């Protein structure tokens, strides 16, 4: 897998991924990879309490790769986000990240599945308490993530169709 600047360590939340170098805003950090399956297959295969699947299109999910990309945690105040480019899912920095900082993205930026949510323990001041589908985020936050380019295209399309 194409990646750089990562190290996996145990944290109080379980395994987490940290920057092992300073990373500049906008910089590519790693690619998300894994076996692709349909919504129906996903519903049969994922473990709701330890879910490493990522919804990548209307009816497509990406399963765990076994690499660091599975272990990047959610945060309500993330330092990274996922960009869909040329059929690939890339994790990029959305602000400057210091060496040693934990990497995170907002899971809601990839969620529009109506069937899964999780309690959030990120501990950030702006923590929403629950991680839910993108459509449930406050409008201002939706627009911020869309402007940063870190919302997967199928969700942006759905949001624009609805409004
Ligand atoms: Zn949170």
Coordinates of N, CA and C and ligand atoms in Angstrom, one line a residue:
X1 N 0.8 -1.2 0.0 CA 0.0 0.0 0.0 C 0.9 1.2 0.0
X2 N 0.5 2.2 -0.8 CA 1.2 3.4 -0.9 C 0.9 4.2 0.4
X3 N 1.9 4.5 1.2 CA 1.7 5.3 2.4 C 3.0 5.9 2.9
X4 N 2.9 6.8 3.8 CA 4.1 7.4 4.4 C 3.7 8.1 5.7
X5 N 4.7 8.3 6.5 CA 4.5 9.1 7.7 C 3.6 8.5 8.7
X6 N 3.4 7.2 8.8 CA 2.5 6.6 9.7 C 3.2 5.7 10.7
X7 N 2.7 5.6 11.9 CA 3.1 4.6 12.9 C 1.8 4.2 13.7
X8 N 1.7 2.9 13.9 CA 0.5 2.4 14.7 C 1.0 2.2 16.1
X9 N 0.2 2.7 17.0 CA 0.5 2.5 18.5 C -0.8 2.2 19.2
X10 N -0.6 1.5 20.4 CA -1.7 1.3 21.3 C -2.0 2.7 22.0
X11 N -3.3 3.0 22.1 CA -3.8 4.2 22.8 C -4.8 3.7 23.8
X12 N -5.3 4.6 24.6 CA -6.4 4.2 25.6 C -7.7 3.8 24.8
X13 N -7.8 4.2 23.5 CA -9.0 3.8 22.7 C -8.7 2.5 21.9
X14 N -7.6 1.9 22.2 CA -7.2 0.7 21.3 C -6.1 1.2 20.4
X15 N -5.9 0.4 19.3 CA -4.9 0.8 18.3 C -5.3 2.1 17.6
X16 N -4.3 2.9 17.4 CA -4.5 4.2 16.7 C -3.3 4.5 15.8
X17 N -3.5 5.4 14.9 CA -2.4 5.7 13.9 C -1.9 7.1 14.2
X18 N -0.6 7.3 14.2 CA 0.0 8.5 14.5 C 0.9 9.0 13.4
X19 N 1.1 10.3 13.3 CA 2.1 10.8 12.3 C 3.5 10.6 12.8
X20 N 4.4 10.1 12.0 CA 5.8 10.0 12.4 C 6.7 11.0 11.8
X21 N 6.0 12.1 11.2 CA 6.7 13.2 10.7 C 5.7 14.4 10.6
X22 N 6.2 15.6 10.5 CA 5.2 16.7 10.3 C 4.6 16.5 8.9
X23 N 3.3 16.8 8.9 CA 2.6 16.7 7.6 C 1.9 18.0 7.3
X24 N 2.1 18.5 6.1 CA 1.5 19.8 5.8 C 0.0 19.7 5.3
X25 N -0.8 20.7 5.6 CA -2.2 20.7 5.1 C -2.2 20.4 3.6
X26 N -3.1 19.5 3.3 CA -3.3 19.1 1.9 C -2.5 18.0 1.4
X27 N -1.5 17.6 2.2 CA -0.6 16.5 1.8 C -1.2 15.2 1.9
X28 N -0.9 14.3 0.9 CA -1.3 12.9 0.9 C -0.7 12.2 2.0
X29 N -1.5 11.4 2.7 CA -0.9 10.6 3.8 C -0.9 9.1 3.5
X30 N -2.1 8.6 3.2 CA -2.1 7.1 2.8 C -3.3 6.8 2.0
X31 N -3.3 5.7 1.3 CA -4.4 5.3 0.5 C -5.2 4.3 1.3
X32 N -6.6 4.3 1.2 CA -7.4 3.3 1.8 C -7.7 2.2 0.8
X33 N -7.4 1.0 1.2 CA -7.7 -0.1 0.2 C -8.4 -1.2 1.0
X34 N -8.8 -2.2 0.2 CA -9.5 -3.3 0.8 C -10.5 -3.9 -0.2
X35 N -11.0 -5.1 0.2 CA -11.9 -5.8 -0.7 C -13.3 -5.0 -0.8
X36 N -13.8 -4.9 -2.0 CA -15.0 -4.1 -2.2 C -16.2 -5.1 -2.3
X37 N -17.3 -4.7 -1.6 CA -18.5 -5.6 -1.6 C -19.7 -4.7 -1.7
X38 N -20.9 -5.3 -1.9 CA -22.2 -4.6 -2.0 C -22.7 -4.3 -0.6
X39 N -23.7 -3.5 -0.5 CA -24.4 -3.1 0.7 C -24.9 -4.4 1.4
X40 N -25.5 -5.3 0.6 CA -26.1 -6.5 1.1 C -25.0 -7.4 1.8
X41 N -23.9 -7.6 1.1 CA -22.8 -8.4 1.6 C -22.2 -7.7 2.9
X42 N -22.1 -6.4 2.9 CA -21.6 -5.6 4.0 C -22.5 -5.9 5.3
X43 N -23.8 -5.9 5.0 CA -24.7 -6.1 6.2 C -24.6 -7.4 6.8
X44 N -24.2 -8.4 6.0 CA -24.0 -9.8 6.5 C -22.6 -9.9 7.2
X45 N -21.6 -9.1 6.7 CA -20.2 -9.4 7.1 C -19.7 -8.5 8.2
X46 N -20.2 -7.3 8.4 CA -19.5 -6.4 9.3 C -19.9 -6.7 10.8
X47 N -19.0 -6.4 11.7 CA -19.3 -6.5 13.1 C -19.6 -5.0 13.6
X48 N -20.9 -4.8 14.0 CA -21.3 -3.5 14.3 C -20.5 -2.8 15.4
X49 N -19.9 -3.6 16.2 CA -19.1 -3.1 17.4 C -17.6 -2.9 17.0
X50 N -17.2 -3.4 15.9 CA -15.8 -3.2 15.5 C -15.8 -3.1 14.0
X51 N -16.4 -2.0 13.5 CA -16.7 -1.9 12.1 C -15.6 -1.2 11.3
X52 N -14.9 -1.9 10.4 CA -13.8 -1.3 9.7 C -14.2 -1.2 8.2
X53 N -15.5 -1.2 7.9 CA -16.0 -1.0 6.5 C -16.2 0.5 6.3
X54 N -16.0 0.8 5.0 CA -16.2 2.2 4.6 C -17.1 2.2 3.4
X55 N -18.2 3.0 3.5 CA -19.1 3.1 2.3 C -18.4 4.0 1.3
X56 N -18.2 3.5 0.0 CA -17.5 4.3 -1.0 C -18.4 4.7 -2.1
X57 N -19.6 4.1 -2.2 CA -20.5 4.5 -3.3 C -21.9 4.0 -2.9
X58 N -22.9 4.4 -3.7 CA -24.3 4.1 -3.4 C -24.4 2.7 -2.8
X59 N -23.9 1.7 -3.5 CA -24.1 0.3 -3.1 C -22.8 -0.4 -2.9
X60 N -21.7 0.3 -2.6 CA -20.4 -0.3 -2.5 C -19.7 0.0 -1.2
X61 N -19.2 -1.0 -0.5 CA -18.4 -0.8 0.7 C -17.0 -1.4 0.5
X62 N -16.0 -0.8 1.2 CA -14.7 -1.3 1.2 C -14.4 -1.9 2.5
X63 N -14.0 -3.2 2.5 CA -13.7 -3.9 3.7 C -12.3 -3.6 4.2
X64 N -11.9 -4.1 5.4 CA -10.6 -3.9 5.9 C -9.5 -4.4 5.1
X65 N -8.4 -3.6 5.1 CA -7.2 -4.0 4.3 C -6.2 -4.8 5.2
X66 N -6.3 -4.7 6.5 CA -5.3 -5.3 7.4 C -4.1 -4.3 7.6
X67 N -4.2 -3.1 7.1 CA -3.1 -2.1 7.2 C -3.6 -1.0 8.1
X68 N -2.7 0.0 8.2 CA -3.0 1.2 9.0 C -4.3 1.9 8.7
X69 N -4.7 1.9 7.4 CA -5.9 2.6 7.1 C -7.2 2.1 7.8
X70 N -7.1 0.8 8.3 CA -8.3 0.3 9.1 C -8.4 0.9 10.5
X71 N -7.2 1.5 10.9 CA -7.1 1.8 12.3 C -7.2 3.3 12.6
X72 N -7.4 4.1 11.6 CA -7.5 5.6 11.8 C -8.8 5.8 12.4
X73 N -8.8 6.5 13.6 CA -10.0 6.7 14.4 C -10.8 7.9 13.9
X74 N -12.1 7.9 14.3 CA -13.0 9.0 14.1 C -12.6 10.1 15.1
X75 N -12.8 11.4 14.7 CA -12.8 12.5 15.6 C -13.8 13.5 15.1
X76 N -14.4 14.2 16.1 CA -15.4 15.3 15.7 C -14.6 16.5 15.4
X77 N -13.3 16.5 15.6 CA -12.4 17.6 15.2 C -11.2 17.1 14.5
X78 N -11.4 16.5 13.3 CA -10.3 15.7 12.7 C -9.2 16.5 12.1
X79 N -8.1 15.9 11.9 CA -7.0 16.6 11.2 C -6.8 16.0 9.8
X80 N -7.6 15.1 9.4 CA -7.5 14.5 8.0 C -8.9 14.3 7.4
X81 N -8.9 13.9 6.2 CA -10.2 13.6 5.5 C -9.9 12.7 4.3
X82 N -11.0 12.1 3.8 CA -10.8 11.2 2.6 C -11.3 11.9 1.3
X83 N -10.4 11.7 0.4 CA -10.7 12.3 -1.0 C -10.7 11.2 -2.0
X84 N -11.7 11.2 -2.8 CA -11.9 10.2 -3.9 C -11.3 10.7 -5.1
X85 N -10.2 10.1 -5.6 CA -9.5 10.6 -6.8 C -9.1 9.4 -7.7
X86 N -9.6 9.5 -8.9 CA -9.2 8.5 -9.9 C -9.5 7.1 -9.4
X87 N -10.7 6.9 -8.8 CA -11.1 5.6 -8.3 C -10.4 5.2 -7.0
X88 N -9.6 6.0 -6.4 CA -8.9 5.7 -5.2 C -9.3 6.5 -4.0
X89 N -9.3 6.0 -2.8 CA -9.6 6.7 -1.6 C -8.3 7.1 -0.9
X90 N -8.1 8.4 -0.9 CA -6.8 8.9 -0.3 C -7.1 9.7 1.0
X91 N -6.3 9.4 2.0 CA -6.4 10.2 3.3 C -5.4 11.4 3.1
X92 N -6.0 12.6 3.3 CA -5.1 13.8 3.2 C -5.2 14.6 4.5
X93 N -4.2 15.4 4.8 CA -4.3 16.3 5.9 C -5.1 17.5 5.6
X94 N -6.1 17.8 6.5 CA -6.9 19.0 6.3 C -6.4 20.2 7.1
X95 N -5.4 20.0 7.9 CA -4.6 21.0 8.5 C -3.2 20.5 8.7
X96 N -2.3 21.4 9.1 CA -0.9 21.0 9.4 C -1.0 20.0 10.6
X97 N -0.3 18.9 10.5 CA -0.2 17.9 11.6 C 1.2 17.8 12.1
X98 N 1.3 17.8 13.4 CA 2.6 17.7 14.0 C 3.0 16.2 14.1
X99 N 4.3 15.9 14.0 CA 4.8 14.6 14.3 C 4.3 14.1 15.7
X100 N 3.8 12.9 15.8 CA 3.3 12.4 17.1 C 1.8 12.6 17.3
X101 N 1.1 13.4 16.5 CA -0.3 13.6 16.6 C -1.0 12.4 16.1
X102 N -2.1 12.0 16.7 CA -3.0 11.0 16.2 C -3.7 11.4 15.0
X103 N -3.8 10.6 13.9 CA -4.5 10.9 12.7 C -6.0 10.5 12.9
X104 N -6.8 11.3 12.3 CA -8.3 11.1 12.4 C -9.0 11.7 11.3
X105 N -10.2 11.1 11.0 CA -11.1 11.8 10.1 C -12.5 11.7 10.7
X106 N -13.5 12.4 10.1 CA -14.8 12.4 10.6 C -15.6 11.3 9.8
X107 N -15.9 10.2 10.5 CA -16.5 9.1 9.8 C -17.8 9.5 9.1
X108 N -18.5 10.5 9.6 CA -19.7 10.9 9.0 C -19.5 11.4 7.6
X109 N -18.3 11.7 7.2 CA -18.1 12.2 5.8 C -18.1 11.0 4.8
X110 N -18.2 9.8 5.3 CA -18.3 8.6 4.4 C -19.6 7.9 4.7
X111 N -20.5 8.4 5.5 CA -21.7 7.6 5.9 C -23.0 8.1 5.4
X112 N -23.7 7.3 4.7 CA -25.1 7.6 4.3 C -25.8 6.3 4.2
X113 N -25.8 5.4 5.2 CA -26.2 4.1 5.0 C -27.5 3.8 5.8
X114 N -27.9 4.7 6.7 CA -29.2 4.5 7.4 C -29.2 3.3 8.3
X115 N -28.1 2.7 8.6 CA -28.1 1.4 9.3 C -27.1 1.3 10.4
X116 N -26.2 2.3 10.6 CA -25.2 2.1 11.6 C -24.8 3.5 12.2
X117 N -24.6 3.5 13.5 CA -24.1 4.7 14.1 C -23.3 4.2 15.3
X118 N -22.4 5.1 15.8 CA -21.6 4.7 17.0 C -21.5 5.9 18.0
X119 N -21.3 5.5 19.2 CA -21.1 6.5 20.3 C -19.7 7.0 20.0
X120 N -19.5 8.3 20.2 CA -18.2 8.9 20.0 C -17.5 9.2 21.4
X121 N -16.3 8.8 21.4 CA -15.5 9.0 22.6 C -14.3 9.9 22.3
X122 N -14.4 10.7 21.3 CA -13.2 11.5 20.8 C -12.7 12.5 21.9
X123 N -13.6 13.0 22.7 CA -13.2 13.9 23.8 C -13.0 15.3 23.3
X124 N -13.2 15.6 22.1 CA -13.0 17.0 21.6 C -14.1 17.9 22.2
X125 N -13.8 19.2 22.3 CA -14.8 20.1 22.8 C -16.1 20.1 22.0
X126 N -16.0 19.9 20.7 CA -17.2 20.0 19.9 C -17.7 18.6 19.6
X127 N -17.4 17.6 20.5 CA -17.9 16.2 20.2 C -19.4 16.1 20.1
X128 N -19.8 15.4 19.1 CA -21.3 15.3 18.8 C -21.9 14.2 19.6
X129 N -21.1 13.3 20.3 CA -21.6 12.3 21.1 C -22.0 11.0 20.3
X130 N -22.5 11.2 19.1 CA -22.9 10.1 18.3 C -22.3 10.4 16.9
X131 N -21.8 9.3 16.3 CA -21.4 9.5 14.9 C -22.5 8.9 14.0
X132 N -23.1 9.7 13.2 CA -24.2 9.3 12.4 C -24.0 9.7 10.9
X133 N -25.0 9.4 10.1 CA -24.9 9.7 8.6 C -24.6 11.2 8.4
X134 N -24.0 11.5 7.3 CA -23.6 12.8 6.9 C -24.8 13.8 6.9
X135 N -26.0 13.3 6.4 CA -27.2 14.1 6.3 C -27.6 14.7 7.7
X136 N -27.2 14.0 8.8 CA -27.6 14.5 10.1 C -26.6 15.6 10.7
X137 N -25.5 15.9 10.0 CA -24.6 16.9 10.5 C -25.3 18.3 10.3
X138 N -24.9 19.2 11.2 CA -25.3 20.6 11.0 C -24.9 21.1 9.6
X139 N -25.7 21.9 9.0 CA -25.5 22.4 7.7 C -24.1 23.0 7.5
X140 N -23.7 23.8 8.5 CA -22.5 24.6 8.5 C -21.3 23.6 8.4
X141 N -21.4 22.5 9.1 CA -20.3 21.5 9.1 C -20.3 20.7 7.8
X142 N -21.5 20.4 7.3 CA -21.6 19.8 6.0 C -20.9 20.6 4.9
X143 N -21.2 21.9 5.0 CA -20.6 22.8 3.9 C -19.1 22.9 4.1
X144 N -18.6 22.9 5.4 CA -17.2 23.0 5.6 C -16.5 21.8 5.0
X145 N -17.0 20.6 5.3 CA -16.4 19.4 4.8 C -16.4 19.3 3.2
X146 N -17.6 19.7 2.7 CA -17.7 19.7 1.2 C -16.7 20.7 0.6
X147 N -16.5 21.9 1.2 CA -15.5 22.9 0.7 C -14.1 22.3 0.8
X148 N -13.8 21.5 1.8 CA -12.5 20.9 2.0 C -12.3 19.8 1.0
X149 N -13.4 19.3 0.3 CA -13.2 18.2 -0.6 C -13.1 16.8 0.0
X150 N -13.5 16.7 1.3 CA -13.4 15.5 2.0 C -14.7 14.7 2.2
X151 N -15.6 14.9 1.3 CA -16.9 14.2 1.4 C -17.0 13.3 0.2
X152 N -17.3 12.0 0.3 CA -17.2 11.1 -0.8 C -18.3 11.6 -1.8
X153 N -18.0 11.5 -3.2 CA -18.9 12.1 -4.2 C -20.3 11.6 -4.1
X154 N -20.6 10.3 -3.8 CA -22.0 9.9 -3.8 C -22.8 10.6 -2.7
X155 N -22.2 11.0 -1.6 CA -22.9 11.8 -0.6 C -23.1 13.2 -1.0
X156 N -22.1 13.8 -1.6 CA -22.2 15.2 -2.1 C -23.4 15.3 -3.1
X157 N -23.5 14.3 -4.0 CA -24.5 14.2 -5.0 C -25.9 14.1 -4.3
X158 N -26.0 13.3 -3.3 CA -27.3 13.1 -2.6 C -27.7 14.4 -1.9
X159 N -26.7 15.0 -1.2 CA -27.0 16.2 -0.5 C -27.5 17.3 -1.4
X160 N -26.8 17.4 -2.6 CA -27.2 18.5 -3.5 C -28.6 18.2 -4.2
X161 N -28.9 16.9 -4.3 CA -30.2 16.5 -4.9 C -31.3 16.9 -3.9
X162 N -31.0 16.7 -2.6 CA -32.1 16.9 -1.6 C -32.4 18.4 -1.4
X163 N -31.3 19.2 -1.5 CA -31.5 20.6 -1.1 C -31.9 21.5 -2.3
Ligands
LIG1 ZN1 -16.6 13.1 19.1

